[in-house]
Amino acid sequence: MKVKIHKNDLPSNLNPGKIIAIDTETMGLDYKRDPLCLVQISSGDEEVHLIQINRKTFKADNLKKILEDNHIKKIFQFARFDLAVLNYYLKTDINNVYCTKIASKIGRTYTDKHGLKDYRDWETDRKSTRLNSSHRL
């Protein structure tokens, strides 16, 4: 997988495709208190874009344009939090959203386990995979 790191915003010529997966990283779990640090986007083409957000201005016009594009489906694991964070900091209205957690609750009524860890059959060493998203590039 190829990782591309962008400071402040995506390049204006990026074509993400018709379907993208999105995840956000904040400094904590209270989005009004803990600022947005990083947005991760991938279209499944073995390339992931990490956008380190400018926490002074929260200006990312190219990212915002992609998020607001109704022709692009945005896939989230827990959309409620990510959408709240993106709306609060980037002042964006995101549509055409697919939440895998909600889809799991609808389709997998036989269980109450709908988190990402419930789908995998492998363990992750959190210490070796942790990314300090507040670190300056």
mmCIF file of C-alpha atoms in Angstrom:
data_model
loop_
_atom_site.group_PDB
_atom_site.id
_atom_site.type_symbol
_atom_site.label_atom_id
_atom_site.label_comp_id
_atom_site.label_asym_id
_atom_site.label_seq_id
_atom_site.Cartn_x
_atom_site.Cartn_y
_atom_site.Cartn_z
ATOM 1 C CA MET A 1 0.000 0.000 0.000
ATOM 2 C CA LYS A 2 1.276 3.423 -0.942
ATOM 3 C CA VAL A 3 0.781 6.148 1.681
ATOM 4 C CA LYS A 4 0.734 9.776 0.611
ATOM 5 C CA ILE A 5 0.949 12.394 3.340
ATOM 6 C CA HIS A 6 -0.497 15.840 2.675
ATOM 7 C CA LYS A 7 -0.072 18.827 4.933
ATOM 8 C CA ASN A 8 -3.207 21.006 5.369
ATOM 9 C CA ASP A 9 -5.157 19.809 2.291
ATOM 10 C CA LEU A 10 -5.329 17.429 -0.660
ATOM 11 C CA PRO A 11 -3.869 18.472 -4.019
ATOM 12 C CA SER A 12 -6.460 20.137 -6.265
ATOM 13 C CA ASN A 13 -5.927 17.613 -9.088
ATOM 14 C CA LEU A 14 -6.685 14.498 -6.994
ATOM 15 C CA ASN A 15 -9.416 12.301 -8.480
ATOM 16 C CA PRO A 16 -10.569 9.987 -5.675
ATOM 17 C CA GLY A 17 -12.972 7.932 -7.784
ATOM 18 C CA LYS A 18 -16.666 7.149 -7.200
ATOM 19 C CA ILE A 19 -16.341 5.408 -3.813
ATOM 20 C CA ILE A 20 -13.986 6.330 -0.966
ATOM 21 C CA ALA A 21 -13.418 5.139 2.580
ATOM 22 C CA ILE A 22 -12.873 7.879 5.150
ATOM 23 C CA ASP A 23 -11.657 7.925 8.724
ATOM 24 C CA THR A 24 -10.862 10.814 11.034
ATOM 25 C CA GLU A 25 -8.465 11.153 13.938
ATOM 26 C CA THR A 26 -8.961 13.636 16.752
ATOM 27 C CA MET A 27 -7.060 14.399 19.940
ATOM 28 C CA GLY A 28 -9.811 12.638 21.931
ATOM 29 C CA LEU A 29 -13.442 11.557 21.827
ATOM 30 C CA ASP A 30 -15.172 14.896 22.492
ATOM 31 C CA TYR A 31 -15.151 16.526 19.067
ATOM 32 C CA LYS A 32 -16.026 19.997 20.404
ATOM 33 C CA ARG A 33 -13.061 19.901 22.782
ATOM 34 C CA ASP A 34 -10.571 17.647 20.969
ATOM 35 C CA PRO A 35 -9.586 19.008 17.549
ATOM 36 C CA LEU A 36 -9.526 17.187 14.236
ATOM 37 C CA CYS A 37 -5.922 16.232 13.424
ATOM 38 C CA LEU A 38 -5.970 13.851 10.488
ATOM 39 C CA VAL A 39 -8.310 12.663 7.740
ATOM 40 C CA GLN A 40 -7.580 9.396 5.944
ATOM 41 C CA ILE A 41 -9.037 8.691 2.499
ATOM 42 C CA SER A 42 -8.688 5.677 0.224
ATOM 43 C CA SER A 43 -10.548 4.492 -2.849
ATOM 44 C CA GLY A 44 -9.260 0.938 -2.436
ATOM 45 C CA ASP A 45 -6.637 1.293 -5.144
ATOM 46 C CA GLU A 46 -3.707 0.445 -2.835
ATOM 47 C CA GLU A 47 -3.196 4.159 -2.179
ATOM 48 C CA VAL A 48 -4.155 5.993 0.995
ATOM 49 C CA HIS A 49 -4.079 9.750 1.504
ATOM 50 C CA LEU A 50 -3.358 11.120 4.964
ATOM 51 C CA ILE A 51 -4.288 14.779 5.339
ATOM 52 C CA GLN A 52 -2.811 16.464 8.381
ATOM 53 C CA ILE A 53 -5.269 19.245 9.138
ATOM 54 C CA ASN A 54 -4.075 22.745 10.014
ATOM 55 C CA ARG A 55 -5.448 23.076 13.550
ATOM 56 C CA LYS A 56 -5.249 26.867 13.497
ATOM 57 C CA THR A 57 -7.403 27.482 10.421
ATOM 58 C CA PHE A 58 -9.099 24.119 9.688
ATOM 59 C CA LYS A 59 -9.061 25.189 6.047
ATOM 60 C CA ALA A 60 -8.985 22.312 3.555
ATOM 61 C CA ASP A 61 -10.949 23.435 0.492
ATOM 62 C CA ASN A 62 -9.941 20.530 -1.774
ATOM 63 C CA LEU A 63 -10.863 17.966 0.865
ATOM 64 C CA LYS A 64 -14.131 19.783 1.516
ATOM 65 C CA LYS A 65 -14.942 19.734 -2.220
ATOM 66 C CA ILE A 66 -14.530 15.937 -2.294
ATOM 67 C CA LEU A 67 -16.584 15.482 0.872
ATOM 68 C CA GLU A 68 -19.433 17.588 -0.534
ATOM 69 C CA ASP A 69 -19.467 15.875 -3.941
ATOM 70 C CA ASN A 70 -22.777 13.973 -4.097
ATOM 71 C CA HIS A 71 -21.447 11.731 -6.899
ATOM 72 C CA ILE A 72 -18.838 10.206 -4.557
ATOM 73 C CA LYS A 73 -20.033 7.611 -2.042
ATOM 74 C CA LYS A 74 -18.296 8.032 1.325
ATOM 75 C CA ILE A 75 -17.877 4.912 3.459
ATOM 76 C CA PHE A 76 -17.333 5.237 7.211
ATOM 77 C CA GLN A 77 -17.065 2.630 9.972
ATOM 78 C CA PHE A 78 -18.758 4.846 12.584
ATOM 79 C CA ALA A 79 -20.196 7.699 10.544
ATOM 80 C CA ARG A 80 -21.912 9.511 13.408
ATOM 81 C CA PHE A 81 -18.651 10.643 15.014
ATOM 82 C CA ASP A 82 -16.713 11.254 11.786
ATOM 83 C CA LEU A 83 -19.538 13.294 10.240
ATOM 84 C CA ALA A 84 -19.889 15.382 13.398
ATOM 85 C CA VAL A 85 -16.144 16.091 13.478
ATOM 86 C CA LEU A 86 -15.950 16.971 9.771
ATOM 87 C CA ASN A 87 -19.013 19.191 9.980
ATOM 88 C CA TYR A 88 -17.810 20.958 13.117
ATOM 89 C CA TYR A 89 -14.258 21.712 11.959
ATOM 90 C CA LEU A 90 -14.505 21.907 8.163
ATOM 91 C CA LYS A 91 -18.049 23.346 8.068
ATOM 92 C CA THR A 92 -19.046 20.805 5.443
ATOM 93 C CA ASP A 93 -22.347 19.115 4.648
ATOM 94 C CA ILE A 94 -21.600 15.546 3.599
ATOM 95 C CA ASN A 95 -24.129 13.447 1.681
ATOM 96 C CA ASN A 96 -24.073 10.047 -0.042
ATOM 97 C CA VAL A 97 -22.823 8.342 3.119
ATOM 98 C CA TYR A 98 -22.607 4.620 3.878
ATOM 99 C CA CYS A 99 -21.991 3.587 7.487
ATOM 100 C CA THR A 100 -20.753 0.015 7.864
ATOM 101 C CA LYS A 101 -21.774 -0.061 11.528
ATOM 102 C CA ILE A 102 -25.421 0.785 10.716
ATOM 103 C CA ALA A 103 -25.392 -1.647 7.786
ATOM 104 C CA SER A 104 -24.140 -4.358 10.132
ATOM 105 C CA LYS A 105 -26.892 -3.629 12.647
ATOM 106 C CA ILE A 106 -29.514 -3.931 9.909
ATOM 107 C CA GLY A 107 -28.055 -7.011 8.244
ATOM 108 C CA ARG A 108 -26.658 -8.872 11.239
ATOM 109 C CA THR A 109 -29.623 -8.878 13.610
ATOM 110 C CA TYR A 110 -28.480 -12.121 15.252
ATOM 111 C CA THR A 111 -25.637 -10.370 17.138
ATOM 112 C CA ASP A 112 -24.904 -7.194 19.038
ATOM 113 C CA LYS A 113 -21.285 -7.100 17.805
ATOM 114 C CA HIS A 114 -20.909 -4.557 15.021
ATOM 115 C CA GLY A 115 -17.472 -3.002 15.594
ATOM 116 C CA LEU A 116 -14.511 -3.323 13.261
ATOM 117 C CA LYS A 117 -12.744 -5.678 15.686
ATOM 118 C CA ASP A 118 -15.712 -8.067 15.436
ATOM 119 C CA TYR A 119 -15.121 -8.616 11.694
ATOM 120 C CA ARG A 120 -11.468 -9.525 11.731
ATOM 121 C CA ASP A 121 -9.873 -12.832 12.610
ATOM 122 C CA TRP A 122 -6.483 -11.377 13.491
ATOM 123 C CA GLU A 123 -5.137 -9.344 16.361
ATOM 124 C CA THR A 124 -3.507 -5.955 15.978
ATOM 125 C CA ASP A 125 -0.587 -4.851 18.074
ATOM 126 C CA ARG A 126 -1.831 -1.336 18.880
ATOM 127 C CA LYS A 127 1.609 -0.104 19.911
ATOM 128 C CA SER A 128 3.185 -0.964 16.562
ATOM 129 C CA THR A 129 0.321 0.458 14.458
ATOM 130 C CA ARG A 130 -0.400 3.643 16.374
ATOM 131 C CA LEU A 131 0.103 6.826 14.390
ATOM 132 C CA ASN A 132 0.666 10.028 16.298
ATOM 133 C CA SER A 133 -1.595 12.185 14.147
ATOM 134 C CA SER A 134 -0.761 15.327 16.097
ATOM 135 C CA HIS A 135 2.937 15.021 15.234
ATOM 136 C CA ARG A 136 4.214 17.762 12.963
ATOM 137 C CA LEU A 137 5.277 16.646 9.494
#
